[in-house]
mmCIF file of N, CA, C and O in Angstrom:
data_model
loop_
_atom_site.group_PDB
_atom_site.id
_atom_site.type_symbol
_atom_site.label_atom_id
_atom_site.label_comp_id
_atom_site.label_asym_id
_atom_site.label_seq_id
_atom_site.Cartn_x
_atom_site.Cartn_y
_atom_site.Cartn_z
ATOM 1 N N MET A 1 -7.141 1.292 9.548
ATOM 2 C CA MET A 1 -7.734 1.233 8.278
ATOM 3 C C MET A 1 -7.194 1.940 7.320
ATOM 4 O O MET A 1 -6.988 3.098 7.661
ATOM 5 N N ILE A 2 -6.869 1.328 6.147
ATOM 6 C CA ILE A 2 -6.131 2.083 5.212
ATOM 7 C C ILE A 2 -7.089 2.775 4.360
ATOM 8 O O ILE A 2 -8.489 2.293 4.130
ATOM 9 N N ASN A 3 -6.841 3.857 3.425
ATOM 10 C CA ASN A 3 -7.648 4.475 2.617
ATOM 11 C C ASN A 3 -7.219 3.811 1.310
ATOM 12 O O ASN A 3 -6.133 4.163 0.448
ATOM 13 N N SER A 4 -8.029 2.896 0.818
ATOM 14 C CA SER A 4 -7.728 1.847 -0.286
ATOM 15 C C SER A 4 -7.815 2.838 -1.513
ATOM 16 O O SER A 4 -6.672 2.361 -2.529
ATOM 17 N N ASN A 5 -8.512 3.687 -1.662
ATOM 18 C CA ASN A 5 -8.738 4.263 -2.831
ATOM 19 C C ASN A 5 -7.298 5.355 -3.011
ATOM 20 O O ASN A 5 -6.959 5.478 -4.186
ATOM 21 N N LEU A 6 -6.839 5.603 -2.028
ATOM 22 C CA LEU A 6 -5.695 6.583 -2.012
ATOM 23 C C LEU A 6 -4.518 5.797 -2.495
ATOM 24 O O LEU A 6 -3.758 6.115 -3.383
ATOM 25 N N LEU A 7 -4.402 4.759 -1.708
ATOM 26 C CA LEU A 7 -3.311 3.621 -2.179
ATOM 27 C C LEU A 7 -3.391 3.464 -3.655
ATOM 28 O O LEU A 7 -2.362 3.218 -4.352
ATOM 29 N N LYS A 8 -4.633 2.955 -4.107
ATOM 30 C CA LYS A 8 -4.891 2.493 -5.625
ATOM 31 C C LYS A 8 -4.370 3.347 -6.474
ATOM 32 O O LYS A 8 -3.730 3.489 -7.538
ATOM 33 N N SER A 9 -4.738 4.727 -5.911
ATOM 34 C CA SER A 9 -4.106 6.045 -6.827
ATOM 35 C C SER A 9 -2.984 6.070 -6.791
ATOM 36 O O SER A 9 -2.371 6.442 -8.112
ATOM 37 N N HIS A 10 -2.151 6.151 -5.713
ATOM 38 C CA HIS A 10 -0.727 6.224 -6.001
ATOM 39 C C HIS A 10 -0.222 5.027 -6.715
ATOM 40 O O HIS A 10 0.771 5.310 -7.266
ATOM 41 N N MET A 11 -0.711 3.829 -6.580
ATOM 42 C CA MET A 11 -0.366 2.615 -7.394
ATOM 43 C C MET A 11 -0.410 3.080 -8.972
ATOM 44 O O MET A 11 0.605 2.714 -9.719
ATOM 45 N N ALA A 12 -1.656 3.401 -9.376
ATOM 46 C CA ALA A 12 -1.783 3.742 -10.733
ATOM 47 C C ALA A 12 -0.765 4.890 -11.062
ATOM 48 O O ALA A 12 -0.372 4.878 -12.467
ATOM 49 N N LEU A 13 -0.611 6.067 -10.236
ATOM 50 C CA LEU A 13 0.274 7.072 -10.823
ATOM 51 C C LEU A 13 1.669 6.477 -10.962
ATOM 52 O O LEU A 13 2.399 6.844 -12.142
ATOM 53 N N HIS A 14 2.153 5.457 -10.342
ATOM 54 C CA HIS A 14 3.442 4.774 -10.693
ATOM 55 C C HIS A 14 3.375 3.635 -11.501
ATOM 56 O O HIS A 14 4.427 3.056 -11.542
ATOM 57 N N SER A 15 2.203 3.376 -12.065
ATOM 58 C CA SER A 15 2.043 2.229 -12.924
ATOM 59 C C SER A 15 2.443 0.735 -12.392
ATOM 60 O O SER A 15 3.387 0.141 -12.834
ATOM 61 N N VAL A 16 2.098 0.588 -10.962
ATOM 62 C CA VAL A 16 2.456 -0.465 -10.228
ATOM 63 C C VAL A 16 1.151 -1.370 -10.119
ATOM 64 O O VAL A 16 0.093 -0.874 -9.532
ATOM 65 N N THR A 17 1.116 -2.390 -10.534
ATOM 66 C CA THR A 17 0.015 -3.037 -10.420
ATOM 67 C C THR A 17 -0.104 -4.096 -8.974
ATOM 68 O O THR A 17 0.891 -4.001 -8.465
ATOM 69 N N GLN A 18 -1.281 -4.519 -8.801
ATOM 70 C CA GLN A 18 -1.298 -5.255 -7.292
ATOM 71 C C GLN A 18 -0.412 -6.471 -7.463
ATOM 72 O O GLN A 18 0.051 -6.514 -6.540
ATOM 73 N N LEU A 19 -0.345 -7.057 -8.626
ATOM 74 C CA LEU A 19 0.570 -8.404 -8.763
ATOM 75 C C LEU A 19 2.106 -7.928 -8.519
ATOM 76 O O LEU A 19 2.897 -8.596 -7.654
ATOM 77 N N GLU A 20 2.331 -6.809 -9.126
ATOM 78 C CA GLU A 20 3.745 -6.140 -9.007
ATOM 79 C C GLU A 20 3.952 -5.980 -7.299
ATOM 80 O O GLU A 20 5.068 -6.223 -7.016
ATOM 81 N N MET A 21 3.055 -5.212 -6.856
ATOM 82 C CA MET A 21 3.192 -4.674 -5.399
ATOM 83 C C MET A 21 3.490 -6.083 -4.589
ATOM 84 O O MET A 21 4.043 -6.016 -3.636
ATOM 85 N N ALA A 22 2.700 -7.048 -4.980
ATOM 86 C CA ALA A 22 2.670 -8.244 -3.952
ATOM 87 C C ALA A 22 3.733 -8.720 -4.098
ATOM 88 O O ALA A 22 4.566 -9.220 -3.104
ATOM 89 N N ASN A 23 4.293 -8.987 -5.133
ATOM 90 C CA ASN A 23 5.788 -9.374 -5.665
ATOM 91 C C ASN A 23 6.974 -8.910 -4.892
ATOM 92 O O ASN A 23 7.750 -9.339 -4.251
ATOM 93 N N LYS A 24 6.873 -7.378 -4.930
ATOM 94 C CA LYS A 24 7.632 -6.498 -4.147
ATOM 95 C C LYS A 24 7.615 -6.634 -2.647
ATOM 96 O O LYS A 24 8.799 -6.719 -2.104
ATOM 97 N N LEU A 25 6.533 -6.890 -2.155
ATOM 98 C CA LEU A 25 6.388 -7.216 -0.704
ATOM 99 C C LEU A 25 6.700 -8.324 -0.412
ATOM 100 O O LEU A 25 6.702 -8.808 0.904
ATOM 101 N N GLY A 26 6.740 -9.469 -1.344
ATOM 102 C CA GLY A 26 6.928 -11.061 -0.865
ATOM 103 C C GLY A 26 5.657 -11.456 -0.281
ATOM 104 O O GLY A 26 5.905 -12.370 0.487
ATOM 105 N N ILE A 27 4.362 -11.255 -0.658
ATOM 106 C CA ILE A 27 3.384 -11.725 -0.220
ATOM 107 C C ILE A 27 2.277 -12.098 -1.599
ATOM 108 O O ILE A 27 2.781 -11.579 -2.574
ATOM 109 N N SER A 28 1.524 -12.996 -1.366
ATOM 110 C CA SER A 28 0.614 -13.495 -2.506
ATOM 111 C C SER A 28 -0.337 -12.150 -2.799
ATOM 112 O O SER A 28 -0.660 -11.382 -1.990
ATOM 113 N N ILE A 29 -0.870 -12.268 -4.032
ATOM 114 C CA ILE A 29 -1.842 -11.071 -4.562
ATOM 115 C C ILE A 29 -3.002 -11.439 -3.772
ATOM 116 O O ILE A 29 -3.715 -10.313 -3.424
ATOM 117 N N SER A 30 -3.580 -12.529 -3.103
ATOM 118 C CA SER A 30 -4.749 -12.600 -2.386
ATOM 119 C C SER A 30 -4.492 -11.866 -1.211
ATOM 120 O O SER A 30 -5.435 -11.286 -0.535
ATOM 121 N N THR A 31 -3.406 -12.132 -0.564
ATOM 122 C CA THR A 31 -3.040 -11.299 0.778
ATOM 123 C C THR A 31 -3.032 -9.919 0.591
ATOM 124 O O THR A 31 -3.430 -9.235 1.393
ATOM 125 N N LEU A 32 -2.363 -9.336 -0.585
ATOM 126 C CA LEU A 32 -2.577 -7.873 -0.767
ATOM 127 C C LEU A 32 -3.942 -7.568 -0.977
ATOM 128 O O LEU A 32 -4.252 -6.607 -0.335
ATOM 129 N N ASN A 33 -4.513 -8.345 -1.701
ATOM 130 C CA ASN A 33 -5.992 -7.707 -1.916
ATOM 131 C C ASN A 33 -6.913 -7.771 -0.511
ATOM 132 O O ASN A 33 -7.707 -6.946 -0.315
ATOM 133 N N LYS A 34 -6.574 -8.724 0.265
ATOM 134 C CA LYS A 34 -7.105 -8.673 1.865
ATOM 135 C C LYS A 34 -6.718 -7.442 2.338
ATOM 136 O O LYS A 34 -7.530 -6.944 3.179
ATOM 137 N N LYS A 35 -5.490 -7.177 2.345
ATOM 138 C CA LYS A 35 -4.950 -5.969 3.161
ATOM 139 C C LYS A 35 -5.439 -4.663 2.553
ATOM 140 O O LYS A 35 -5.991 -3.756 3.164
ATOM 141 N N ILE A 36 -5.574 -4.579 1.238
ATOM 142 C CA ILE A 36 -6.148 -3.329 0.661
ATOM 143 C C ILE A 36 -7.695 -3.381 0.830
ATOM 144 O O ILE A 36 -8.089 -2.078 1.085
ATOM 145 N N ALA A 37 -8.316 -4.218 0.877
ATOM 146 C CA ALA A 37 -9.625 -4.350 1.264
ATOM 147 C C ALA A 37 -10.077 -4.331 2.917
ATOM 148 O O ALA A 37 -11.270 -3.971 3.298
ATOM 149 N N ASN A 38 -9.025 -4.095 3.672
ATOM 150 C CA ASN A 38 -8.990 -3.920 5.183
ATOM 151 C C ASN A 38 -9.637 -5.080 5.807
ATOM 152 O O ASN A 38 -10.167 -4.802 6.909
ATOM 153 N N LYS A 39 -9.505 -6.301 5.193
ATOM 154 C CA LYS A 39 -9.616 -7.450 5.942
ATOM 155 C C LYS A 39 -8.692 -7.889 6.931
ATOM 156 O O LYS A 39 -8.886 -8.494 7.805
ATOM 157 N N THR A 40 -7.228 -7.732 6.454
ATOM 158 C CA THR A 40 -6.276 -7.847 7.391
ATOM 159 C C THR A 40 -5.687 -6.453 7.173
ATOM 160 O O THR A 40 -5.545 -5.455 6.521
ATOM 161 N N HIS A 41 -4.482 -6.435 8.090
ATOM 162 C CA HIS A 41 -3.580 -5.207 8.277
ATOM 163 C C HIS A 41 -2.293 -5.464 7.530
ATOM 164 O O HIS A 41 -1.545 -6.209 7.510
ATOM 165 N N PHE A 42 -1.637 -4.439 6.949
ATOM 166 C CA PHE A 42 -0.234 -4.034 6.583
ATOM 167 C C PHE A 42 0.551 -4.040 7.851
ATOM 168 O O PHE A 42 0.225 -3.365 8.827
ATOM 169 N N THR A 43 1.711 -4.682 7.692
ATOM 170 C CA THR A 43 2.851 -4.448 8.872
ATOM 171 C C THR A 43 3.590 -3.265 8.718
ATOM 172 O O THR A 43 3.093 -2.528 7.521
ATOM 173 N N ILE A 44 4.144 -2.638 9.743
ATOM 174 C CA ILE A 44 4.716 -1.230 9.723
ATOM 175 C C ILE A 44 5.699 -1.532 8.537
ATOM 176 O O ILE A 44 5.827 -0.622 7.676
ATOM 177 N N GLU A 45 6.680 -2.809 8.339
ATOM 178 C CA GLU A 45 7.559 -2.691 7.477
ATOM 179 C C GLU A 45 6.689 -2.723 6.125
ATOM 180 O O GLU A 45 7.613 -2.261 4.987
ATOM 181 N N GLU A 46 5.832 -3.380 5.805
ATOM 182 C CA GLU A 46 5.121 -3.430 4.541
ATOM 183 C C GLU A 46 4.770 -2.037 4.018
ATOM 184 O O GLU A 46 4.880 -1.544 2.935
ATOM 185 N N ALA A 47 4.357 -1.342 5.179
ATOM 186 C CA ALA A 47 3.774 0.184 4.800
ATOM 187 C C ALA A 47 5.011 0.893 4.545
ATOM 188 O O ALA A 47 4.800 1.684 3.412
ATOM 189 N N LYS A 48 6.102 0.672 5.053
ATOM 190 C CA LYS A 48 7.524 1.348 4.777
ATOM 191 C C LYS A 48 7.930 0.996 3.451
ATOM 192 O O LYS A 48 8.318 1.890 2.633
ATOM 193 N N GLN A 49 7.812 -0.246 3.269
ATOM 194 C CA GLN A 49 7.981 -0.694 1.624
ATOM 195 C C GLN A 49 7.167 -0.129 0.748
ATOM 196 O O GLN A 49 7.805 0.296 -0.548
ATOM 197 N N ILE A 50 5.760 -0.045 0.684
ATOM 198 C CA ILE A 50 4.962 0.604 -0.254
ATOM 199 C C ILE A 50 5.226 1.879 -0.326
ATOM 200 O O ILE A 50 5.436 2.431 -1.387
ATOM 201 N N CYS A 51 5.672 2.948 0.721
ATOM 202 C CA CYS A 51 5.835 4.180 0.569
ATOM 203 C C CYS A 51 7.302 4.448 -0.155
ATOM 204 O O CYS A 51 7.284 5.436 -1.120
ATOM 205 N N SER A 52 8.152 3.467 0.162
ATOM 206 C CA SER A 52 9.573 3.336 -0.715
ATOM 207 C C SER A 52 9.040 3.208 -2.342
ATOM 208 O O SER A 52 9.597 4.155 -3.278
ATOM 209 N N ILE A 53 8.653 2.334 -2.180
ATOM 210 C CA ILE A 53 8.116 1.595 -4.041
ATOM 211 C C ILE A 53 7.382 2.905 -4.562
ATOM 212 O O ILE A 53 7.646 3.090 -5.875
ATOM 213 N N LEU A 54 6.354 3.436 -3.944
ATOM 214 C CA LEU A 54 5.465 4.563 -4.494
ATOM 215 C C LEU A 54 6.125 6.098 -4.375
ATOM 216 O O LEU A 54 5.597 7.053 -4.642
ATOM 217 N N GLN A 55 7.481 5.931 -3.815
ATOM 218 C CA GLN A 55 7.947 7.305 -3.527
ATOM 219 C C GLN A 55 6.977 8.236 -2.923
ATOM 220 O O GLN A 55 7.046 9.547 -3.214
ATOM 221 N N ILE A 56 6.849 7.802 -1.655
ATOM 222 C CA ILE A 56 5.588 8.764 -0.922
ATOM 223 C C ILE A 56 6.628 9.041 0.346
ATOM 224 O O ILE A 56 7.154 8.408 1.107
ATOM 225 N N SER A 57 7.114 10.380 0.455
ATOM 226 C CA SER A 57 7.992 10.624 1.507
ATOM 227 C C SER A 57 7.388 11.763 2.561
ATOM 228 O O SER A 57 7.620 11.863 3.527
ATOM 229 N N ASP A 58 6.219 12.228 1.945
ATOM 230 C CA ASP A 58 5.460 13.075 2.939
ATOM 231 C C ASP A 58 4.551 12.506 3.937
ATOM 232 O O ASP A 58 3.693 11.535 3.874
ATOM 233 N N ASN A 59 4.817 12.763 5.225
ATOM 234 C CA ASN A 59 4.209 12.225 6.377
ATOM 235 C C ASN A 59 2.902 12.276 6.694
ATOM 236 O O ASN A 59 2.060 11.378 6.841
ATOM 237 N N ASP A 60 2.178 13.373 5.718
ATOM 238 C CA ASP A 60 0.799 13.530 6.224
ATOM 239 C C ASP A 60 0.172 12.704 4.945
ATOM 240 O O ASP A 60 -0.750 12.038 5.169
ATOM 241 N N GLU A 61 0.690 12.377 4.046
ATOM 242 C CA GLU A 61 0.327 11.519 2.841
ATOM 243 C C GLU A 61 0.290 10.095 3.439
ATOM 244 O O GLU A 61 -0.525 9.319 3.125
ATOM 245 N N LYS A 62 1.532 9.780 4.033
ATOM 246 C CA LYS A 62 1.378 8.352 4.711
ATOM 247 C C LYS A 62 0.219 8.322 5.638
ATOM 248 O O LYS A 62 -0.438 7.043 5.454
ATOM 249 N N ALA A 63 0.165 9.110 6.357
ATOM 250 C CA ALA A 63 -1.003 9.169 7.216
ATOM 251 C C ALA A 63 -2.322 8.927 6.847
ATOM 252 O O ALA A 63 -3.226 8.088 7.207
ATOM 253 N N ASN A 64 -2.457 9.653 5.756
ATOM 254 C CA ASN A 64 -3.616 9.841 5.109
ATOM 255 C C ASN A 64 -4.078 8.426 4.272
ATOM 256 O O ASN A 64 -4.955 7.664 4.199
ATOM 257 N N ILE A 65 -2.925 7.556 3.941
ATOM 258 C CA ILE A 65 -3.186 6.246 3.394
ATOM 259 C C ILE A 65 -3.217 5.197 4.537
ATOM 260 O O ILE A 65 -4.244 4.356 4.356
ATOM 261 N N PHE A 66 -2.403 5.136 5.485
ATOM 262 C CA PHE A 66 -2.323 4.151 6.122
ATOM 263 C C PHE A 66 -3.128 4.354 7.633
ATOM 264 O O PHE A 66 -3.438 3.355 8.404
ATOM 265 N N PHE A 67 -3.574 5.629 7.792
ATOM 266 C CA PHE A 67 -4.290 5.823 9.428
ATOM 267 C C PHE A 67 -5.441 6.569 9.064
ATOM 268 O O PHE A 67 -6.050 7.756 9.844
ATOM 269 N N SER A 68 -6.294 6.269 8.153
ATOM 270 C CA SER A 68 -7.617 7.145 7.900
ATOM 271 C C SER A 68 -8.714 6.705 8.568
ATOM 272 O O SER A 68 -8.778 5.367 9.008
#
């Protein structure tokens, strides 16, 4: 289960909208919304891409977002 609020705050910090994130991940915005709402899961590759896009390098922060 992901920490949706923490992910959204990182996105806001980097001015990345949900539409932009979905496009960068190569998924639809509805799929992204389901993943953020914990209805489906992010793949490991998607999690890596998100961390790269949002410049999250700290392993504890990654764990806080994707393994809360």
